[in-house]
PDB file of C-alpha atoms and ligand atoms in Angstrom:
ATOM      1  CA  MET A   1      -0.005   0.060  -0.109  1.00 89.00           C
ATOM      2  CA  LYS A   2       1.376   3.346  -0.942  1.00 95.00           C
ATOM      3  CA  LYS A   3       1.791   5.661   1.875  1.00 96.00           C
ATOM      4  CA  ILE A   4       1.495   9.644   1.941  1.00 97.00           C
ATOM      5  CA  TYR A   5       2.856  11.432   4.891  1.00 97.00           C
ATOM      6  CA  PHE A   6       1.901  14.642   6.404  1.00 96.00           C
ATOM      7  CA  ASN A   7       3.796  16.679   8.967  1.00 96.00           C
ATOM      8  CA  SER A   8       1.435  19.380   9.736  1.00 96.00           C
ATOM      9  CA  ASP A   9      -2.512  20.061   9.387  1.00 94.00           C
ATOM     10  CA  GLU A  10      -1.532  22.885   7.278  1.00 95.00           C
ATOM     11  CA  GLU A  11      -0.074  20.278   4.875  1.00 96.00           C
ATOM     12  CA  PHE A  12      -3.375  18.170   4.898  1.00 95.00           C
ATOM     13  CA  GLN A  13      -5.485  21.194   4.173  1.00 94.00           C
ATOM     14  CA  ASN A  14      -3.711  22.155   1.625  1.00 94.00           C
ATOM     15  CA  PHE A  15      -3.958  18.490   0.034  1.00 93.00           C
ATOM     16  CA  ILE A  16      -7.837  18.663   0.385  1.00 93.00           C
ATOM     17  CA  LYS A  17      -7.845  22.109  -0.751  1.00 90.00           C
ATOM     18  CA  ASN A  18     -10.223  21.602  -3.610  1.00 87.00           C
ATOM     19  CA  GLY A  19     -12.016  18.882  -2.177  1.00 91.00           C
ATOM     20  CA  LYS A  20     -15.898  18.735  -1.737  1.00 94.00           C
ATOM     21  CA  ASP A  21     -16.494  17.807   2.205  1.00 93.00           C
ATOM     22  CA  LEU A  22     -18.817  14.563   1.819  1.00 91.00           C
ATOM     23  CA  GLY A  23     -19.739  14.534   5.393  1.00 80.00           C
ATOM     24  CA  GLU A  24     -18.603  16.262   8.710  1.00 82.00           C
ATOM     25  CA  LYS A  25     -15.064  17.118   7.584  1.00 84.00           C
ATOM     26  CA  LYS A  26     -13.737  13.580   7.423  1.00 92.00           C
ATOM     27  CA  THR A  27     -14.625  12.537   4.181  1.00 95.00           C
ATOM     28  CA  PHE A  28     -13.783  14.578   0.930  1.00 95.00           C
ATOM     29  CA  LEU A  29     -14.250  13.899  -2.997  1.00 95.00           C
ATOM     30  CA  VAL A  30     -11.270  15.175  -4.967  1.00 92.00           C
ATOM     31  CA  HIS A  31     -11.874  14.235  -8.695  1.00 89.00           C
ATOM     32  CA  ASP A  32     -12.619  10.859  -8.723  1.00 91.00           C
ATOM     33  CA  LYS A  33     -11.097   9.923  -5.269  1.00 95.00           C
ATOM     34  CA  VAL A  34     -12.271   9.856  -1.833  1.00 96.00           C
ATOM     35  CA  ILE A  35     -10.187  10.835   0.925  1.00 97.00           C
ATOM     36  CA  LYS A  36     -11.169   9.691   4.356  1.00 96.00           C
ATOM     37  CA  ILE A  37      -9.838  10.550   7.864  1.00 96.00           C
ATOM     38  CA  PHE A  38     -10.096   8.605  11.167  1.00 96.00           C
ATOM     39  CA  ASN A  39      -9.713  10.704  14.471  1.00 94.00           C
ATOM     40  CA  ILE A  40      -9.396   8.809  17.667  1.00 93.00           C
ATOM     41  CA  ARG A  41     -11.203  10.095  20.675  1.00 89.00           C
ATOM     42  CA  GLY A  42     -10.679   9.694  24.149  1.00 85.00           C
ATOM     43  CA  LEU A  43      -7.738   8.700  26.200  1.00 80.00           C
ATOM     44  CA  LEU A  44      -7.997   4.937  25.540  1.00 82.00           C
ATOM     45  CA  SER A  45      -8.694   3.414  22.194  1.00 86.00           C
ATOM     46  CA  SER A  46      -7.771   0.467  20.359  1.00 86.00           C
ATOM     47  CA  GLY A  47      -7.107   2.659  17.457  1.00 85.00           C
ATOM     48  CA  PHE A  48      -3.920   3.427  18.888  1.00 86.00           C
ATOM     49  CA  ILE A  49      -2.803  -0.259  18.570  1.00 87.00           C
ATOM     50  CA  HIS A  50      -4.533  -1.196  15.238  1.00 91.00           C
ATOM     51  CA  SER A  51      -5.323   2.180  13.466  1.00 93.00           C
ATOM     52  CA  TYR A  52      -8.528   2.540  11.811  1.00 96.00           C
ATOM     53  CA  SER A  53      -6.808   3.059   8.320  1.00 97.00           C
ATOM     54  CA  ASN A  54      -5.322  -0.322   8.856  1.00 97.00           C
ATOM     55  CA  ARG A  55      -8.581  -1.741   9.672  1.00 97.00           C
ATOM     56  CA  ILE A  56     -10.616   0.099   6.710  1.00 98.00           C
ATOM     57  CA  ILE A  57      -7.729  -1.487   4.448  1.00 98.00           C
ATOM     58  CA  SER A  58      -7.905  -5.139   5.611  1.00 97.00           C
ATOM     59  CA  ASN A  59     -11.717  -5.211   5.796  1.00 98.00           C
ATOM     60  CA  SER A  60     -12.248  -3.982   2.359  1.00 98.00           C
ATOM     61  CA  ALA A  61      -9.714  -6.488   0.942  1.00 97.00           C
ATOM     62  CA  LYS A  62     -11.314  -9.479   2.813  1.00 98.00           C
ATOM     63  CA  LEU A  63     -14.902  -8.104   1.485  1.00 98.00           C
ATOM     64  CA  ASN A  64     -13.517  -7.814  -1.967  1.00 96.00           C
ATOM     65  CA  GLN A  65     -12.035 -11.480  -1.694  1.00 96.00           C
ATOM     66  CA  ASN A  66     -15.427 -12.709  -0.376  1.00 96.00           C
ATOM     67  CA  GLY A  67     -17.181 -11.160  -3.620  1.00 96.00           C
ATOM     68  CA  ILE A  68     -18.624  -8.570  -1.855  1.00 97.00           C
ATOM     69  CA  HIS A  69     -18.042  -5.056  -3.615  1.00 97.00           C
ATOM     70  CA  SER A  70     -16.389  -2.632  -1.320  1.00 97.00           C
ATOM     71  CA  LEU A  71     -13.757  -0.020  -1.595  1.00 97.00           C
ATOM     72  CA  ASN A  72     -10.800  -0.210  -3.720  1.00 96.00           C
ATOM     73  CA  ILE A  73      -8.043   1.796  -1.266  1.00 97.00           C
ATOM     74  CA  THR A  74      -5.271   3.121  -3.136  1.00 97.00           C
ATOM     75  CA  HIS A  75      -3.057   5.166  -0.438  1.00 97.00           C
ATOM     76  CA  GLN A  76      -2.903   5.322   3.370  1.00 98.00           C
ATOM     77  CA  LEU A  77      -2.281   8.421   4.887  1.00 97.00           C
ATOM     78  CA  GLU A  78       0.019   9.151   7.911  1.00 96.00           C
ATOM     79  CA  PHE A  79      -0.056  11.944  10.158  1.00 96.00           C
ATOM     80  CA  ILE A  80       3.505  12.621  11.512  1.00 95.00           C
ATOM     81  CA  HIS A  81       2.472  15.314  13.603  1.00 94.00           C
ATOM     82  CA  ASN A  82      -0.842  13.870  15.166  1.00 94.00           C
ATOM     83  CA  LYS A  83      -0.921   9.937  16.115  1.00 91.00           C
ATOM     84  CA  ARG A  84      -4.581  10.333  16.685  1.00 94.00           C
ATOM     85  CA  LEU A  85      -5.364  10.755  12.986  1.00 96.00           C
ATOM     86  CA  SER A  86      -5.042   7.995  10.199  1.00 96.00           C
ATOM     87  CA  GLY A  87      -6.476   7.972   6.669  1.00 97.00           C
ATOM     88  CA  VAL A  88      -7.139   6.367   3.438  1.00 98.00           C
ATOM     89  CA  ILE A  89      -7.610   7.453  -0.178  1.00 98.00           C
ATOM     90  CA  TYR A  90      -9.829   5.018  -2.496  1.00 97.00           C
ATOM     91  CA  ASN A  91     -11.779   5.255  -5.658  1.00 96.00           C
ATOM     92  CA  HIS A  92     -15.000   6.962  -5.775  1.00 95.00           C
ATOM     93  CA  ILE A  93     -17.658   4.408  -6.534  1.00 94.00           C
ATOM     94  CA  PRO A  94     -20.319   5.435  -9.062  1.00 93.00           C
ATOM     95  CA  GLY A  95     -24.178   4.981  -7.510  1.00 94.00           C
ATOM     96  CA  ILE A  96     -25.913   6.710  -4.499  1.00 94.00           C
ATOM     97  CA  PRO A  97     -26.080   5.426  -0.975  1.00 96.00           C
ATOM     98  CA  ILE A  98     -29.550   3.768  -0.267  1.00 97.00           C
ATOM     99  CA  ARG A  99     -30.386   6.589   1.987  1.00 96.00           C
ATOM    100  CA  ASP A 100     -30.430   9.189  -0.980  1.00 96.00           C
ATOM    101  CA  MET A 101     -32.371   7.004  -3.253  1.00 96.00           C
ATOM    102  CA  SER A 102     -35.841   8.674  -4.135  1.00 95.00           C
ATOM    103  CA  ILE A 103     -38.747   6.745  -2.395  1.00 94.00           C
ATOM    104  CA  LYS A 104     -40.128   5.799  -5.826  1.00 95.00           C
ATOM    105  CA  GLU A 105     -36.985   3.320  -6.210  1.00 95.00           C
ATOM    106  CA  PHE A 106     -37.797   1.569  -3.027  1.00 97.00           C
ATOM    107  CA  THR A 107     -39.810  -1.140  -5.150  1.00 97.00           C
ATOM    108  CA  LYS A 108     -40.545  -4.625  -4.117  1.00 97.00           C
ATOM    109  CA  SER A 109     -37.903  -6.031  -6.525  1.00 96.00           C
ATOM    110  CA  PHE A 110     -35.321  -3.654  -5.285  1.00 97.00           C
ATOM    111  CA  LEU A 111     -36.186  -4.799  -1.585  1.00 98.00           C
ATOM    112  CA  LYS A 112     -35.702  -8.227  -2.524  1.00 98.00           C
ATOM    113  CA  GLU A 113     -32.362  -7.515  -4.180  1.00 97.00           C
ATOM    114  CA  LEU A 114     -31.300  -5.864  -0.798  1.00 98.00           C
ATOM    115  CA  ALA A 115     -32.663  -8.645   1.264  1.00 98.00           C
ATOM    116  CA  LEU A 116     -30.818 -11.227  -0.906  1.00 98.00           C
ATOM    117  CA  PHE A 117     -27.651  -9.290  -0.395  1.00 98.00           C
ATOM    118  CA  LEU A 118     -27.856  -8.665   3.316  1.00 98.00           C
ATOM    119  CA  SER A 119     -28.547 -12.156   3.816  1.00 98.00           C
ATOM    120  CA  SER A 120     -25.861 -13.221   1.667  1.00 98.00           C
ATOM    121  CA  ILE A 121     -23.141 -11.156   3.275  1.00 98.00           C
ATOM    122  CA  HIS A 122     -24.691 -12.525   6.778  1.00 98.00           C
ATOM    123  CA  SER A 123     -24.527 -16.303   5.480  1.00 98.00           C
ATOM    124  CA  LYS A 124     -20.540 -15.494   4.848  1.00 97.00           C
ATOM    125  CA  GLY A 125     -20.338 -14.652   8.412  1.00 98.00           C
ATOM    126  CA  ILE A 126     -20.014 -11.189   7.650  1.00 98.00           C
ATOM    127  CA  TYR A 127     -20.878  -8.680  10.389  1.00 98.00           C
ATOM    128  CA  PHE A 128     -20.823  -5.061   9.334  1.00 98.00           C
ATOM    129  CA  ARG A 129     -21.341  -2.994  12.242  1.00 96.00           C
ATOM    130  CA  ALA A 130     -22.114   0.290  10.559  1.00 96.00           C
ATOM    131  CA  MET A 131     -24.670  -1.170   8.187  1.00 97.00           C
ATOM    132  CA  HIS A 132     -27.054   1.465   7.382  1.00 97.00           C
ATOM    133  CA  MET A 133     -28.597   2.978   4.577  1.00 97.00           C
ATOM    134  CA  GLY A 134     -25.826   5.771   4.205  1.00 96.00           C
ATOM    135  CA  ASN A 135     -23.265   2.865   3.899  1.00 97.00           C
ATOM    136  CA  ILE A 136     -24.740   1.078   1.166  1.00 98.00           C
ATOM    137  CA  ILE A 137     -24.092   2.098  -2.228  1.00 97.00           C
ATOM    138  CA  TYR A 138     -26.582   0.700  -5.247  1.00 97.00           C
ATOM    139  CA  HIS A 139     -25.567   1.148  -8.595  1.00 92.00           C
ATOM    140  CA  ASN A 140     -26.847  -1.020 -11.755  1.00 88.00           C
ATOM    141  CA  GLY A 141     -28.277  -3.509  -9.634  1.00 92.00           C
ATOM    142  CA  ASN A 142     -24.944  -4.137  -7.479  1.00 96.00           C
ATOM    143  CA  PHE A 143     -24.752  -3.183  -3.699  1.00 98.00           C
ATOM    144  CA  CYS A 144     -21.287  -1.958  -2.428  1.00 97.00           C
ATOM    145  CA  LEU A 145     -20.155  -1.265   1.138  1.00 98.00           C
ATOM    146  CA  ILE A 146     -18.422   1.824   2.371  1.00 96.00           C
ATOM    147  CA  ASP A 147     -17.355   2.982   5.612  1.00 95.00           C
ATOM    148  CA  VAL A 148     -16.099  -0.638   6.377  1.00 97.00           C
ATOM    149  CA  ALA A 149     -13.612   0.156   9.297  1.00 96.00           C
ATOM    150  CA  LYS A 150     -15.706  -2.036  11.732  1.00 96.00           C
ATOM    151  CA  VAL A 151     -16.517  -5.211  10.233  1.00 98.00           C
ATOM    152  CA  HIS A 152     -16.078  -8.643  11.935  1.00 97.00           C
ATOM    153  CA  PHE A 153     -15.392 -11.780   9.799  1.00 98.00           C
ATOM    154  CA  TYR A 154     -16.695 -15.186  11.495  1.00 97.00           C
ATOM    155  CA  PRO A 155     -15.897 -18.560   9.986  1.00 97.00           C
ATOM    156  CA  TRP A 156     -19.499 -19.440  10.376  1.00 97.00           C
ATOM    157  CA  SER A 157     -22.709 -18.110   9.227  1.00 97.00           C
ATOM    158  CA  LEU A 158     -24.192 -15.494  11.507  1.00 98.00           C
ATOM    159  CA  MET A 159     -26.591 -16.509  14.068  1.00 97.00           C
ATOM    160  CA  SER A 160     -30.138 -14.957  14.384  1.00 96.00           C
ATOM    161  CA  PHE A 161     -29.153 -12.882  17.312  1.00 94.00           C
ATOM    162  CA  THR A 162     -26.158 -11.461  15.501  1.00 96.00           C
ATOM    163  CA  ARG A 163     -27.911 -10.865  12.397  1.00 97.00           C
ATOM    164  CA  ALA A 164     -30.391  -8.813  14.144  1.00 96.00           C
ATOM    165  CA  ARG A 165     -27.650  -6.819  15.959  1.00 94.00           C
ATOM    166  CA  ALA A 166     -26.462  -6.178  12.495  1.00 96.00           C
ATOM    167  CA  TYR A 167     -29.714  -4.452  11.665  1.00 96.00           C
ATOM    168  CA  ARG A 168     -29.089  -2.026  14.801  1.00 92.00           C
ATOM    169  CA  ARG A 169     -27.796   1.052  12.786  1.00 93.00           C
ATOM    170  CA  PHE A 170     -30.457   0.227   9.817  1.00 95.00           C
ATOM    171  CA  ILE A 171     -33.164   0.749  12.028  1.00 93.00           C
ATOM    172  CA  LYS A 172     -31.634   3.336  14.284  1.00 91.00           C
ATOM    173  CA  TYR A 173     -32.172   6.629  12.430  1.00 93.00           C
ATOM    174  CA  PRO A 174     -35.613   7.817  12.522  1.00 93.00           C
ATOM    175  CA  LYS A 175     -35.043   9.782   8.905  1.00 95.00           C
ATOM    176  CA  ASP A 176     -34.029   6.766   7.466  1.00 95.00           C
ATOM    177  CA  LEU A 177     -36.905   4.668   8.707  1.00 94.00           C
ATOM    178  CA  LYS A 178     -39.155   7.587   7.472  1.00 95.00           C
ATOM    179  CA  LYS A 179     -37.951   7.382   4.331  1.00 95.00           C
ATOM    180  CA  LEU A 180     -37.902   3.977   3.704  1.00 96.00           C
ATOM    181  CA  GLY A 181     -41.363   3.506   5.310  1.00 95.00           C
ATOM    182  CA  LYS A 182     -42.904   1.203   7.585  1.00 94.00           C
ATOM    183  CA  ASN A 183     -44.261  -1.127   5.204  1.00 96.00           C
ATOM    184  CA  ASN A 184     -40.985  -1.625   3.279  1.00 97.00           C
ATOM    185  CA  LEU A 185     -39.092  -2.030   6.476  1.00 96.00           C
ATOM    186  CA  GLU A 186     -41.372  -5.095   7.070  1.00 96.00           C
ATOM    187  CA  LEU A 187     -41.361  -6.571   3.726  1.00 98.00           C
ATOM    188  CA  LEU A 188     -37.446  -6.090   3.660  1.00 98.00           C
ATOM    189  CA  ILE A 189     -37.117  -8.230   7.099  1.00 97.00           C
ATOM    190  CA  LYS A 190     -39.599 -10.539   5.896  1.00 97.00           C
ATOM    191  CA  MET A 191     -37.896 -11.237   2.563  1.00 98.00           C
ATOM    192  CA  TYR A 192     -34.455 -11.315   4.442  1.00 98.00           C
ATOM    193  CA  MET A 193     -35.902 -13.821   6.772  1.00 97.00           C
ATOM    194  CA  GLU A 194     -37.084 -16.094   3.817  1.00 97.00           C
ATOM    195  CA  GLU A 195     -33.840 -15.686   2.009  1.00 97.00           C
ATOM    196  CA  SER A 196     -32.065 -16.704   5.319  1.00 97.00           C
ATOM    197  CA  LYS A 197     -34.254 -20.038   5.216  1.00 96.00           C
ATOM    198  CA  PHE A 198     -34.947 -19.209   9.120  1.00 97.00           C
ATOM    199  CA  ASN A 199     -36.475 -21.698  11.158  1.00 96.00           C
ATOM    200  CA  LEU A 200     -39.372 -20.718  13.604  1.00 96.00           C
ATOM    201  CA  LEU A 201     -36.605 -20.707  16.422  1.00 97.00           C
ATOM    202  CA  ASN A 202     -34.431 -18.392  14.302  1.00 96.00           C
ATOM    203  CA  LYS A 203     -37.373 -16.385  13.446  1.00 96.00           C
ATOM    204  CA  LEU A 204     -38.354 -15.907  17.187  1.00 96.00           C
ATOM    205  CA  ILE A 205     -34.955 -14.903  18.276  1.00 96.00           C
ATOM    206  CA  PHE A 206     -34.163 -12.484  15.434  1.00 96.00           C
ATOM    207  CA  LYS A 207     -37.628 -10.707  15.823  1.00 95.00           C
ATOM    208  CA  CYS A 208     -37.402 -10.386  19.775  1.00 93.00           C
ATOM    209  CA  THR A 209     -33.907  -8.893  19.475  1.00 93.00           C
ATOM    210  CA  LEU A 210     -34.958  -6.536  16.675  1.00 93.00           C
ATOM    211  CA  LYS A 211     -37.885  -5.235  18.493  1.00 91.00           C
ATOM    212  CA  ILE A 212     -35.887  -4.790  21.692  1.00 89.00           C
ATOM    213  CA  LEU A 213     -33.283  -3.019  19.632  1.00 88.00           C
ATOM    214  CA  MET A 214     -35.920  -0.660  17.896  1.00 86.00           C
ATOM    215  CA  ASN A 215     -37.606   0.278  21.489  1.00 83.00           C
ATOM    216  CA  HIS A 216     -34.847   0.589  23.723  1.00 76.00           C
ATOM    217  CA  ASN A 217     -31.662   1.944  24.060  1.00 75.00           C
ATOM    218  CA  TYR A 218     -29.127  -0.314  23.008  1.00 73.00           C
ATOM    219  CA  LYS A 219     -26.185   0.988  25.154  1.00 76.00           C
ATOM    220  CA  LEU A 220     -28.248   0.591  28.258  1.00 78.00           C
ATOM    221  CA  ILE A 221     -29.280  -2.615  27.304  1.00 78.00           C
ATOM    222  CA  LYS A 222     -25.462  -3.626  27.040  1.00 78.00           C
ATOM    223  CA  ARG A 223     -24.780  -1.884  30.306  1.00 82.00           C
ATOM    224  CA  TYR A 224     -27.652  -3.705  32.275  1.00 81.00           C
ATOM    225  CA  THR A 225     -26.556  -7.182  30.705  1.00 83.00           C
ATOM    226  CA  LEU A 226     -22.970  -6.430  31.771  1.00 87.00           C
ATOM    227  CA  PHE A 227     -24.025  -5.268  35.122  1.00 89.00           C
ATOM    228  CA  PHE A 228     -26.246  -8.547  35.743  1.00 88.00           C
ATOM    229  CA  ALA A 229     -23.623 -10.788  34.404  1.00 90.00           C
ATOM    230  CA  ILE A 230     -21.222  -9.446  36.809  1.00 92.00           C
ATOM    231  CA  LEU A 231     -23.650  -9.500  39.683  1.00 91.00           C
ATOM    232  CA  PHE A 232     -24.443 -13.230  38.799  1.00 90.00           C
ATOM    233  CA  LEU A 233     -20.757 -14.112  38.585  1.00 91.00           C
ATOM    234  CA  ILE A 234     -20.247 -12.256  42.258  1.00 91.00           C
ATOM    235  CA  ILE A 235     -23.296 -14.422  43.569  1.00 90.00           C
ATOM    236  CA  TRP A 236     -22.098 -17.563  41.967  1.00 88.00           C
ATOM    237  CA  LEU A 237     -18.279 -16.911  43.678  1.00 87.00           C
ATOM    238  CA  ILE A 238     -19.639 -16.387  47.128  1.00 83.00           C
TER     239      ILE A 238
HETATM  240  N1  ADP B 301     -16.339   5.214  -2.357  1.00 91.49           N
HETATM  241  C1  ADP B 301     -17.308   6.162  -2.263  1.00 91.49           C
HETATM  242  N2  ADP B 301     -17.795   6.199  -3.600  1.00 91.49           N
HETATM  243  C2  ADP B 301     -19.030   7.104  -3.395  1.00 91.49           C
HETATM  244  N3  ADP B 301     -19.448   7.491  -2.429  1.00 91.49           N
HETATM  245  C3  ADP B 301     -18.875   7.917  -1.292  1.00 91.49           C
HETATM  246  C4  ADP B 301     -17.818   6.707  -1.169  1.00 91.49           C
HETATM  247  N4  ADP B 301     -17.422   7.145   0.130  1.00 91.49           N
HETATM  248  C5  ADP B 301     -18.022   8.014   0.668  1.00 91.49           C
HETATM  249  N5  ADP B 301     -19.349   8.229  -0.249  1.00 91.49           N
HETATM  250  C6  ADP B 301     -20.088   9.493   0.236  1.00 91.49           C
HETATM  251  O1  ADP B 301     -19.638   9.945   1.113  1.00 91.49           O
HETATM  252  C7  ADP B 301     -20.651   9.822   2.434  1.00 91.49           C
HETATM  253  C8  ADP B 301     -19.972   9.637   3.979  1.00 91.49           C
HETATM  254  O2  ADP B 301     -18.680   8.666   3.722  1.00 91.49           O
HETATM  255  P1  ADP B 301     -18.521   7.556   4.743  1.00 91.49           P
HETATM  256  O3  ADP B 301     -17.247   6.900   4.332  1.00 91.49           O
HETATM  257  O4  ADP B 301     -19.709   6.844   5.005  1.00 91.49           O
HETATM  258  O5  ADP B 301     -18.217   8.678   6.052  1.00 91.49           O
HETATM  259  P2  ADP B 301     -19.126   8.712   7.407  1.00 91.49           P
HETATM  260  O6  ADP B 301     -20.345   8.068   7.426  1.00 91.49           O
HETATM  261  O7  ADP B 301     -18.124   8.592   8.520  1.00 91.49           O
HETATM  262  O8  ADP B 301     -19.523  10.284   7.252  1.00 91.49           O
HETATM  263  C9  ADP B 301     -21.428   8.576   2.081  1.00 91.49           C
HETATM  264  O9  ADP B 301     -22.620   8.553   2.659  1.00 91.49           O
HETATM  265  C10 ADP B 301     -21.491   8.578   0.422  1.00 91.49           C
HETATM  266  O10 ADP B 301     -22.470   9.266  -0.102  1.00 91.49           O
HETATM  267 MG1   MG B 302     -21.024   6.546   6.523  1.00 91.49          MG
END
């Protein structure tokens, strides 16, 4: 992987001078290239050990190897003056994120294609943690995953519980839900379950987890689960 080094913020600002901001001043479009920057927040982060740029490079390569369209990364950016920053450059992908498609395009056949795609990545053991409508690009009947710094590759097909968790971001943003519509979401889930060949138990686990995730705060659920696990362990030990 070719590297580009920056010794100051000024150097980097100069580098992206004519770029179009694609979101929150961390993703820029310069001609047909996308420049994406990661910034580690907080004192402790695994990002100091395994940088986000390294993660997105290895994840996109693994996705492409698995036959899933993803980023074609050409350069890694190193920020000598700031170890919190890392970045990559990749080719711009033609098409638009599902989030930006028009409502009219959410036809039954499109939802079927999407259900098939999501089911196929999950069957391959791919858990895309940022799976939401802004991170899936649609073009000419193909789906492509972007923003892939957080992906887990399991050697087995995802279990129903993990599959439901993978939908967490998909159902998180009210704006996305409003645009997709309740009926379309229900249809997508129904077709996804059919495509994934769920049995009754799979369906039950998947639907219940999804319902909990839709109606409750995920972080709070995680905290409570951890709390009760520790409590249970303490009671068991004494
Ligand atoms: N390779 C790409 N091809 C086309 N558009 C892209 C590409 N990468 C990013 N974008 C656009 O930029 C937006 C933000 O990029 P993303 O990597 O998702 O950053 P973030 O969500 O962290 O702001 C995307 O929603 C998409 O519209
Ligand atoms: Mg994104």
